[in-house]
């Protein structure tokens, strides 16, 4: 390892930043790797693996520690707690790291941080776990909520919620999918682009290209080092986007010349997919609440050299009289709990709570109240989220159609027959990770009724 830099000390610092200062894990990891750019590739990989792995499996790791420690995890000093967590992750999930080395390094780190009187405690707990790791006991499937929570390292409230809404088998599939590495999915631009040539250029650069399901221009990419270095990306022929998000543009089905408003557009995936379908005609008015988010949209618009998109900073909760009854299509991809993308964003399962989710439902309904007035009579409103809870999805749609002059329209003429169901015939689709080959996502197509 590099010089006098203690790699495990860097990992400890990252986890303290995440769990004590509530920093997002990807930002904490990125900032450290940026600060220590001179570290060797294997050290950087080790830091990333241990940080992400410890976070992903935190509840399961805590359960293990609590079986061998007289002091429960939540009552430990933060530094000792994180030292034990990163050490248990290495003991259980990283066979190439010798158990003795894990224990010794943990003791050294505790001593270096000034906890001399707790080195014996750290050493004792870890060596007990190392000796017993082949015989650890966990809740059985019959234990339902507790089993799902510990096995897949999710909060009990979330295990209970999914168990209640989806049943045990589907809930387990969802949580299992969150633990699997998600492929990078891209949309290949359709307008002014020959898909075969884009794929060929990727393959020439050593990228493995595999067709993604449900959408015509969705593909998985593997075997690349740095996405922005790829010619197809630099030329604006690719946009990173999950197939579930691509489906929003499919069910929106804009016609050439349409005026489309995207109320919560960052980072711009749906905006650009809709603009692509418009073939440089019409206009997409892409908005988001902060300058930082809007800059993300603008970066993608510039890179893809799209000319029928305008981008602006606007708060979707504030009513905009300028677009009342002007839009052919309105996209309301509202802020949500993000429970469908936990596999890509580990932090969500620890940061989200039932209370926060209730607050989000109120925010979503405020946005819908405004959005209701923007489509022309006969126009279309697309509602979508990247979450799985009924409250934020179908619950909002039923509330909306009960209070505003909109009706759901069947999705079946817009989506792959593989996705057809009684729900899609009614006008909405819930994509479920582990069941569908995609992130968790909800979408509905609503038509504003003509005035009599």
Short mmCIF file of C-alpha atoms in Angstrom, two decimals:
data_model
loop_
_atom_site.label_atom_id
_atom_site.label_comp_id
_atom_site.label_asym_id
_atom_site.label_seq_id
_atom_site.Cartn_x
_atom_site.Cartn_y
_atom_site.Cartn_z
CA UNK A 1 0.00 0.00 0.00
CA UNK A 2 1.10 3.55 -0.74
CA UNK A 3 3.69 5.16 1.54
CA UNK A 4 2.53 5.92 5.04
CA UNK A 5 -1.11 6.24 4.03
CA UNK A 6 -3.24 3.83 6.05
CA UNK A 7 -5.87 2.61 3.60
CA UNK A 8 -8.17 1.34 6.34
CA UNK A 9 -7.95 4.70 8.07
CA UNK A 10 -9.18 6.34 4.87
CA UNK A 11 -12.07 3.85 4.76
CA UNK A 12 -12.88 4.63 8.39
CA UNK A 13 -12.97 8.33 7.59
CA UNK A 14 -15.33 7.76 4.68
CA UNK A 15 -17.77 5.71 6.74
CA UNK A 16 -17.75 8.24 9.57
CA UNK A 17 -18.51 10.94 7.02
CA UNK A 18 -21.42 8.87 5.68
CA UNK A 19 -22.93 7.71 8.96
CA UNK A 20 -22.10 10.60 11.31
CA UNK A 21 -22.17 13.57 8.95
CA UNK A 22 -24.88 12.10 6.67
CA UNK A 23 -22.84 12.58 3.50
CA UNK A 24 -23.91 10.59 0.45
CA UNK A 25 -21.71 7.51 0.11
CA UNK A 26 -20.73 8.07 -3.53
CA UNK A 27 -19.68 11.66 -2.75
CA UNK A 28 -17.66 10.67 0.33
CA UNK A 29 -15.85 7.93 -1.62
CA UNK A 30 -15.26 10.17 -4.64
CA UNK A 31 -13.87 13.01 -2.53
CA UNK A 32 -11.36 10.74 -0.80
CA UNK A 33 -10.22 9.08 -4.02
CA UNK A 34 -9.84 12.52 -5.57
CA UNK A 35 -7.74 13.74 -2.65
CA UNK A 36 -5.46 10.69 -2.82
CA UNK A 37 -5.20 10.37 -6.60
CA UNK A 38 -1.69 8.92 -6.35
CA UNK A 39 -2.89 5.70 -4.69
CA UNK A 40 -2.33 2.54 -6.69
CA UNK A 41 -5.26 1.08 -8.60
CA UNK A 42 -5.57 -1.92 -6.26
CA UNK A 43 -5.74 0.37 -3.22
CA UNK A 44 -8.41 2.53 -4.81
CA UNK A 45 -10.39 -0.60 -5.69
CA UNK A 46 -10.01 -1.88 -2.11
CA UNK A 47 -11.31 1.40 -0.67
CA UNK A 48 -14.33 1.39 -2.98
CA UNK A 49 -15.13 -2.27 -2.39
CA UNK A 50 -14.94 -2.11 1.41
CA UNK A 51 -16.87 1.17 1.67
CA UNK A 52 -19.66 0.14 -0.68
CA UNK A 53 -19.81 -3.41 0.64
CA UNK A 54 -19.93 -2.35 4.28
CA UNK A 55 -22.70 0.13 3.53
CA UNK A 56 -24.71 -2.31 1.45
CA UNK A 57 -24.54 -5.03 4.13
CA UNK A 58 -24.58 -2.80 7.21
CA UNK A 59 -27.70 -4.22 8.90
CA UNK A 60 -26.52 -7.80 8.40
CA UNK A 61 -23.03 -6.90 9.67
CA UNK A 62 -24.51 -5.24 12.77
CA UNK A 63 -26.57 -8.37 13.42
CA UNK A 64 -23.38 -10.45 13.34
CA UNK A 65 -21.48 -8.09 15.65
CA UNK A 66 -24.34 -8.05 18.16
CA UNK A 67 -24.11 -11.84 18.52
CA UNK A 68 -20.53 -11.55 19.82
CA UNK A 69 -20.43 -8.20 21.59
CA UNK A 70 -21.75 -7.39 25.07
CA UNK A 71 -22.13 -3.80 23.89
CA UNK A 72 -24.72 -3.52 21.11
CA UNK A 73 -23.69 -1.72 17.94
CA UNK A 74 -25.96 1.30 18.42
CA UNK A 75 -24.39 2.01 21.83
CA UNK A 76 -20.76 1.85 20.65
CA UNK A 77 -18.52 4.85 20.09
CA UNK A 78 -18.80 5.78 16.38
CA UNK A 79 -15.11 5.12 15.61
CA UNK A 80 -15.18 1.65 17.21
CA UNK A 81 -18.49 0.84 15.52
CA UNK A 82 -17.11 1.65 12.06
CA UNK A 83 -13.83 -0.18 12.70
CA UNK A 84 -15.80 -3.32 13.60
CA UNK A 85 -18.10 -2.94 10.59
CA UNK A 86 -15.35 -2.63 8.00
CA UNK A 87 -13.45 -5.50 9.65
CA UNK A 88 -16.46 -7.83 9.71
CA UNK A 89 -17.12 -7.03 6.05
CA UNK A 90 -13.58 -8.17 5.22
CA UNK A 91 -13.89 -11.29 7.37
CA UNK A 92 -17.20 -12.40 5.86
CA UNK A 93 -17.08 -11.14 2.28
CA UNK A 94 -13.39 -10.91 1.28
CA UNK A 95 -11.71 -14.30 1.31
CA UNK A 96 -8.37 -13.01 0.01
CA UNK A 97 -7.75 -10.92 3.14
CA UNK A 98 -6.32 -13.15 5.95
CA UNK A 99 -8.42 -13.09 9.12
CA UNK A 100 -5.36 -12.41 11.26
CA UNK A 101 -4.47 -9.37 9.16
CA UNK A 102 -8.01 -8.01 9.46
CA UNK A 103 -7.94 -8.32 13.27
CA UNK A 104 -4.43 -6.88 13.60
CA UNK A 105 -5.18 -3.89 11.38
CA UNK A 106 -8.39 -3.17 13.33
CA UNK A 107 -6.49 -3.15 16.62
CA UNK A 108 -3.80 -0.86 15.18
CA UNK A 109 -6.46 1.50 13.87
CA UNK A 110 -8.28 1.64 17.22
CA UNK A 111 -4.96 2.39 18.94
CA UNK A 112 -4.06 5.06 16.37
CA UNK A 113 -7.40 6.77 16.98
CA UNK A 114 -6.68 6.91 20.70
CA UNK A 115 -8.88 4.07 21.93
CA UNK A 116 -6.09 2.15 23.71
CA UNK A 117 -8.45 0.79 26.35
CA UNK A 118 -10.74 -0.72 23.70
CA UNK A 119 -8.15 -2.59 21.64
CA UNK A 120 -8.79 -5.76 23.64
CA UNK A 121 -12.52 -5.43 23.05
CA UNK A 122 -12.03 -4.94 19.28
CA UNK A 123 -9.60 -7.84 19.07
CA UNK A 124 -11.83 -10.15 21.12
CA UNK A 125 -15.02 -9.49 19.11
CA UNK A 126 -13.31 -9.87 15.74
CA UNK A 127 -11.42 -13.05 16.63
CA UNK A 128 -14.62 -14.64 17.92
CA UNK A 129 -16.38 -13.78 14.66
CA UNK A 130 -13.41 -15.07 12.63
CA UNK A 131 -13.51 -18.41 14.48
CA UNK A 132 -17.28 -18.72 14.15
CA UNK A 133 -17.92 -17.28 10.66
CA UNK A 134 -18.68 -20.67 9.11
CA UNK A 135 -21.37 -21.31 11.74
CA UNK A 136 -23.16 -17.99 11.98
CA UNK A 137 -26.92 -18.18 12.50
CA UNK A 138 -29.50 -15.91 10.90
CA UNK A 139 -33.32 -15.64 10.98
CA UNK A 140 -35.18 -18.32 9.00
CA UNK A 141 -37.58 -17.53 6.15
CA UNK A 142 -40.49 -18.33 8.43
CA UNK A 143 -39.51 -15.23 10.40
CA UNK A 144 -40.70 -13.05 7.49
CA UNK A 145 -39.84 -9.42 8.25
CA UNK A 146 -36.79 -10.22 10.39
CA UNK A 147 -35.45 -12.64 7.78
CA UNK A 148 -35.79 -10.14 4.92
CA UNK A 149 -34.32 -7.33 6.99
CA UNK A 150 -31.20 -9.24 8.05
CA UNK A 151 -30.69 -11.35 4.93
CA UNK A 152 -30.85 -8.36 2.56
CA UNK A 153 -29.79 -5.62 4.98
CA UNK A 154 -32.88 -3.43 4.75
CA UNK A 155 -34.71 -1.59 7.57
CA UNK A 156 -37.54 -3.55 9.15
CA UNK A 157 -40.14 -0.96 8.11
CA UNK A 158 -39.17 -1.42 4.47
CA UNK A 159 -39.23 -5.23 4.72
CA UNK A 160 -42.67 -5.00 6.32
CA UNK A 161 -43.96 -2.57 3.67
CA UNK A 162 -42.86 -4.67 0.70
CA UNK A 163 -44.02 -7.89 2.36
CA UNK A 164 -47.44 -6.34 2.84
CA UNK A 165 -47.71 -4.91 -0.68
CA UNK A 166 -46.03 -7.60 -2.77
CA UNK A 167 -46.03 -10.82 -0.73
CA UNK A 168 -42.98 -12.75 0.44
CA UNK A 169 -41.80 -14.19 -2.88
CA UNK A 170 -41.82 -10.90 -4.78
CA UNK A 171 -40.46 -8.92 -1.84
CA UNK A 172 -37.49 -11.28 -1.65
CA UNK A 173 -36.89 -10.97 -5.40
CA UNK A 174 -36.85 -7.18 -5.04
CA UNK A 175 -34.38 -7.18 -2.15
CA UNK A 176 -32.20 -9.80 -3.84
CA UNK A 177 -32.01 -7.69 -6.99
CA UNK A 178 -30.83 -4.72 -4.93
CA UNK A 179 -27.77 -6.76 -3.91
CA UNK A 180 -26.83 -7.57 -7.51
CA UNK A 181 -24.64 -5.36 -9.67
CA UNK A 182 -26.83 -3.41 -12.08
CA UNK A 183 -25.58 -3.15 -15.68
CA UNK A 184 -24.93 0.21 -17.31
CA UNK A 185 -27.88 0.82 -19.60
CA UNK A 186 -27.84 3.36 -22.42
CA UNK A 187 -30.26 4.65 -24.99
CA UNK A 188 -28.83 4.96 -28.49
CA UNK A 189 -30.10 8.07 -30.19
CA UNK A 190 -32.56 7.41 -33.02
CA UNK A 191 -32.82 10.66 -34.94
CA UNK A 192 -29.89 11.32 -37.32
CA UNK A 193 -28.09 8.22 -36.02
CA UNK A 194 -27.51 4.78 -37.50
CA UNK A 195 -27.77 2.39 -34.59
CA UNK A 196 -25.67 -0.32 -36.25
CA UNK A 197 -22.77 2.10 -36.77
CA UNK A 198 -22.93 3.23 -33.13
CA UNK A 199 -22.81 -0.37 -31.94
CA UNK A 200 -19.94 -1.08 -34.32
CA UNK A 201 -17.93 1.88 -33.00
CA UNK A 202 -18.45 0.66 -29.42
CA UNK A 203 -17.31 -2.84 -30.28
CA UNK A 204 -14.24 -1.51 -32.09
CA UNK A 205 -13.28 0.19 -28.82
CA UNK A 206 -13.60 -3.11 -26.97
CA UNK A 207 -17.03 -2.54 -25.42
CA UNK A 208 -19.38 -5.49 -25.00
CA UNK A 209 -22.83 -4.47 -26.24
CA UNK A 210 -25.94 -6.43 -25.30
CA UNK A 211 -29.56 -5.67 -26.19
CA UNK A 212 -31.69 -4.55 -23.25
CA UNK A 213 -35.35 -5.63 -23.05
CA UNK A 214 -38.62 -3.74 -23.60
CA UNK A 215 -37.34 -0.82 -25.71
CA UNK A 216 -35.95 -0.70 -29.25
CA UNK A 217 -32.85 1.39 -28.58
CA UNK A 218 -31.87 0.26 -25.08
CA UNK A 219 -28.52 -1.54 -24.62
CA UNK A 220 -26.24 -2.80 -21.85
CA UNK A 221 -22.56 -1.85 -22.00
CA UNK A 222 -19.74 -3.79 -20.36
CA UNK A 223 -15.96 -3.88 -20.58
CA UNK A 224 -15.26 -0.15 -20.88
CA UNK A 225 -12.92 1.85 -18.64
CA UNK A 226 -14.29 5.38 -18.85
CA UNK A 227 -17.62 6.14 -20.51
CA UNK A 228 -16.85 9.76 -21.56
CA UNK A 229 -13.80 8.48 -23.45
CA UNK A 230 -15.97 6.45 -25.83
CA UNK A 231 -16.42 8.02 -29.24
CA UNK A 232 -20.15 7.28 -29.33
CA UNK A 233 -20.65 9.06 -26.01
CA UNK A 234 -18.56 12.10 -26.96
CA UNK A 235 -20.48 12.41 -30.24
CA UNK A 236 -23.79 12.47 -28.38
CA UNK A 237 -25.07 9.17 -29.69
CA UNK A 238 -25.53 7.65 -26.22
CA UNK A 239 -27.42 8.66 -23.11
CA UNK A 240 -27.17 6.73 -19.84
CA UNK A 241 -30.73 5.78 -18.93
CA UNK A 242 -32.47 2.73 -17.50
CA UNK A 243 -35.06 1.01 -19.69
CA UNK A 244 -37.77 1.86 -17.15
CA UNK A 245 -37.04 5.56 -17.65
CA UNK A 246 -36.94 5.10 -21.44
CA UNK A 247 -40.47 3.69 -21.26
CA UNK A 248 -41.76 7.09 -20.11
CA UNK A 249 -40.93 8.54 -23.53
CA UNK A 250 -42.56 5.52 -25.16
CA UNK A 251 -45.88 6.00 -23.38
CA UNK A 252 -45.69 9.79 -23.88
CA UNK A 253 -45.53 9.07 -27.62
CA UNK A 254 -45.01 12.66 -28.80
CA UNK A 255 -45.89 13.63 -32.35
CA UNK A 256 -43.65 15.81 -34.46
CA UNK A 257 -44.29 19.45 -33.64
CA UNK A 258 -45.62 18.82 -30.11
CA UNK A 259 -44.90 21.15 -27.20
CA UNK A 260 -43.76 19.08 -24.23
CA UNK A 261 -43.12 20.33 -20.69
CA UNK A 262 -40.85 18.25 -18.43
CA UNK A 263 -41.46 19.61 -14.93
CA UNK A 264 -38.73 17.79 -12.96
CA UNK A 265 -36.29 17.05 -15.73
CA UNK A 266 -32.80 16.53 -14.23
CA UNK A 267 -30.53 14.96 -15.32
CA UNK A 268 -32.40 15.06 -18.64
CA UNK A 269 -32.82 11.46 -19.75
CA UNK A 270 -36.56 11.67 -20.41
CA UNK A 271 -36.24 15.16 -21.88
CA UNK A 272 -33.71 13.94 -24.43
CA UNK A 273 -35.63 10.76 -25.23
CA UNK A 274 -38.74 12.80 -25.98
CA UNK A 275 -36.74 15.37 -27.99
CA UNK A 276 -35.28 12.50 -30.02
CA UNK A 277 -38.78 11.26 -30.86
CA UNK A 278 -39.74 14.77 -31.99
CA UNK A 279 -36.92 14.64 -34.58
CA UNK A 280 -35.75 18.23 -34.05
CA UNK A 281 -39.33 19.56 -34.33
CA UNK A 282 -41.57 21.04 -31.67
CA UNK A 283 -40.13 22.00 -28.31
CA UNK A 284 -39.32 20.41 -24.97
CA UNK A 285 -39.43 22.85 -22.07
CA UNK A 286 -37.16 21.16 -19.49
CA UNK A 287 -37.23 22.51 -15.94
CA UNK A 288 -35.83 21.73 -12.53
CA UNK A 289 -35.67 23.37 -9.15
CA UNK A 290 -31.96 24.19 -8.76
CA UNK A 291 -29.26 25.73 -10.98
CA UNK A 292 -27.03 22.72 -10.27
CA UNK A 293 -29.64 20.28 -11.55
CA UNK A 294 -30.39 22.46 -14.56
CA UNK A 295 -26.69 22.52 -15.43
CA UNK A 296 -26.76 18.70 -15.59
CA UNK A 297 -29.56 18.89 -18.14
CA UNK A 298 -27.72 21.55 -20.14
CA UNK A 299 -24.53 19.49 -20.22
CA UNK A 300 -26.40 16.56 -21.74
CA UNK A 301 -28.28 18.77 -24.19
CA UNK A 302 -25.00 20.32 -25.39
CA UNK A 303 -23.22 16.98 -25.66
CA UNK A 304 -26.04 15.50 -27.73
CA UNK A 305 -26.35 18.69 -29.81
CA UNK A 306 -30.13 18.82 -29.41
CA UNK A 307 -31.83 21.97 -30.71
CA UNK A 308 -35.48 21.56 -29.70
CA UNK A 309 -34.93 21.73 -25.92
CA UNK A 310 -35.00 24.82 -23.72
CA UNK A 311 -33.81 24.52 -20.14
CA UNK A 312 -34.69 26.72 -17.17
CA UNK A 313 -34.67 26.88 -13.38
CA UNK A 314 -38.28 26.57 -12.19
CA UNK A 315 -39.93 25.09 -9.11
CA UNK A 316 -42.71 22.65 -10.06
CA UNK A 317 -44.57 23.46 -6.83
CA UNK A 318 -45.03 27.05 -8.00
CA UNK A 319 -47.87 27.57 -10.47
CA UNK A 320 -46.79 28.85 -13.91
CA UNK A 321 -49.52 30.82 -15.68
CA UNK A 322 -47.39 31.05 -18.83
CA UNK A 323 -48.01 27.42 -19.80
CA UNK A 324 -51.63 26.96 -18.72
CA UNK A 325 -53.38 24.82 -21.38
CA UNK A 326 -50.39 25.23 -23.72
CA UNK A 327 -48.73 21.79 -23.58
CA UNK A 328 -49.54 18.80 -25.75
CA UNK A 329 -47.74 16.60 -23.20
CA UNK A 330 -46.60 17.22 -19.64
CA UNK A 331 -44.09 14.93 -17.93
CA UNK A 332 -44.32 14.89 -14.13
CA UNK A 333 -41.48 12.65 -12.99
CA UNK A 334 -41.85 13.81 -9.42
CA UNK A 335 -39.39 13.73 -6.49
CA UNK A 336 -39.96 10.43 -4.70
CA UNK A 337 -38.59 8.05 -2.08
CA UNK A 338 -36.44 6.30 -4.72
CA UNK A 339 -37.15 2.84 -3.32
CA UNK A 340 -36.98 1.36 -6.82
CA UNK A 341 -33.32 2.31 -7.32
CA UNK A 342 -31.78 1.18 -4.03
CA UNK A 343 -29.57 -1.16 -6.06
CA UNK A 344 -27.88 1.90 -7.61
CA UNK A 345 -28.10 4.24 -4.59
CA UNK A 346 -27.33 2.39 -1.37
CA UNK A 347 -27.99 5.41 0.87
CA UNK A 348 -31.71 5.46 0.14
CA UNK A 349 -32.58 2.45 2.29
CA UNK A 350 -30.98 4.09 5.34
CA UNK A 351 -32.04 7.69 4.76
CA UNK A 352 -35.69 7.15 3.80
CA UNK A 353 -38.34 6.77 6.53
CA UNK A 354 -42.14 6.33 6.55
CA UNK A 355 -42.42 9.93 7.80
CA UNK A 356 -40.32 11.30 4.94
CA UNK A 357 -42.37 9.24 2.49
CA UNK A 358 -45.60 10.87 3.75
CA UNK A 359 -44.04 14.30 3.23
CA UNK A 360 -43.12 13.31 -0.32
CA UNK A 361 -46.71 12.29 -1.10
CA UNK A 362 -47.80 15.82 -0.15
CA UNK A 363 -45.10 17.30 -2.41
CA UNK A 364 -46.09 15.02 -5.29
CA UNK A 365 -49.73 16.04 -5.00
CA UNK A 366 -48.78 19.72 -4.95
CA UNK A 367 -46.90 19.22 -8.24
CA UNK A 368 -49.83 17.30 -9.72
CA UNK A 369 -52.26 20.05 -8.68
CA UNK A 370 -50.25 22.50 -10.78
CA UNK A 371 -49.56 20.07 -13.62
CA UNK A 372 -53.27 19.43 -14.06
CA UNK A 373 -53.71 22.85 -15.70
CA UNK A 374 -50.79 22.75 -18.15
CA UNK A 375 -51.97 20.30 -20.85
CA UNK A 376 -54.41 21.51 -23.46
CA UNK A 377 -57.89 20.02 -23.20
CA UNK A 378 -57.36 16.62 -24.77
CA UNK A 379 -53.66 16.76 -23.92
CA UNK A 380 -51.65 14.16 -22.04
CA UNK A 381 -50.08 14.08 -18.57
CA UNK A 382 -47.47 11.41 -17.81
CA UNK A 383 -46.91 10.73 -14.12
CA UNK A 384 -43.84 8.74 -13.06
CA UNK A 385 -41.64 7.88 -10.09
CA UNK A 386 -38.66 5.61 -9.44
CA UNK A 387 -40.25 4.04 -6.40
CA UNK A 388 -42.36 1.02 -5.42
CA UNK A 389 -44.80 2.16 -2.75
CA UNK A 390 -48.52 2.26 -3.52
CA UNK A 391 -48.86 5.58 -1.66
CA UNK A 392 -46.63 7.46 -4.10
CA UNK A 393 -47.87 5.68 -7.19
CA UNK A 394 -51.35 4.28 -7.74
CA UNK A 395 -52.57 6.05 -4.61
CA UNK A 396 -51.67 9.42 -6.13
CA UNK A 397 -53.25 8.53 -9.47
CA UNK A 398 -56.55 7.51 -7.87
CA UNK A 399 -56.55 10.73 -5.84
CA UNK A 400 -55.76 12.79 -8.95
CA UNK A 401 -58.43 11.29 -11.21
CA UNK A 402 -60.99 11.71 -8.42
CA UNK A 403 -60.26 15.44 -8.19
CA UNK A 404 -59.29 16.54 -11.71
CA UNK A 405 -60.80 15.99 -15.19
CA UNK A 406 -58.41 13.26 -16.30
CA UNK A 407 -58.83 9.64 -17.26
CA UNK A 408 -56.26 6.86 -17.49
CA UNK A 409 -55.48 5.51 -20.97
CA UNK A 410 -54.27 2.03 -21.84
CA UNK A 411 -50.51 1.71 -22.26
CA UNK A 412 -50.65 -1.44 -24.35
CA UNK A 413 -50.28 0.22 -27.75
CA UNK A 414 -47.06 1.94 -26.58
CA UNK A 415 -45.16 -0.80 -24.74
CA UNK A 416 -43.65 -4.21 -25.39
CA UNK A 417 -46.29 -6.98 -25.24
CA UNK A 418 -44.13 -8.68 -22.60
CA UNK A 419 -45.20 -5.92 -20.22
CA UNK A 420 -48.93 -6.12 -20.93
CA UNK A 421 -51.17 -6.78 -17.94
CA UNK A 422 -54.52 -5.82 -16.47
CA UNK A 423 -52.80 -2.76 -14.98
CA UNK A 424 -51.31 -1.58 -18.28
CA UNK A 425 -54.70 -1.98 -19.93
CA UNK A 426 -56.07 0.38 -17.28
CA UNK A 427 -53.27 2.88 -17.89
CA UNK A 428 -50.41 2.35 -15.46
CA UNK A 429 -47.31 0.19 -15.11
CA UNK A 430 -45.27 -0.76 -12.04
CA UNK A 431 -41.82 -2.03 -12.97
CA UNK A 432 -40.48 -4.26 -10.20
CA UNK A 433 -36.75 -5.06 -9.91
CA UNK A 434 -36.21 -8.79 -9.69
CA UNK A 435 -39.45 -9.37 -11.58
CA UNK A 436 -38.70 -7.08 -14.52
CA UNK A 437 -35.24 -6.52 -15.97
CA UNK A 438 -35.10 -2.91 -14.86
CA UNK A 439 -35.10 -0.50 -11.95
CA UNK A 440 -38.25 -0.10 -9.91
CA UNK A 441 -40.40 2.47 -11.69
CA UNK A 442 -44.03 3.56 -11.93
CA UNK A 443 -45.69 5.37 -14.82
CA UNK A 444 -49.21 6.31 -15.83
CA UNK A 445 -50.71 7.96 -18.90
CA UNK A 446 -53.58 10.39 -18.24
CA UNK A 447 -55.69 12.22 -20.81
CA UNK A 448 -57.24 15.58 -19.97
CA UNK A 449 -60.90 15.46 -20.84
CA UNK A 450 -62.21 17.86 -23.45
CA UNK A 451 -64.28 20.76 -22.11
CA UNK A 452 -68.00 20.46 -22.79
#
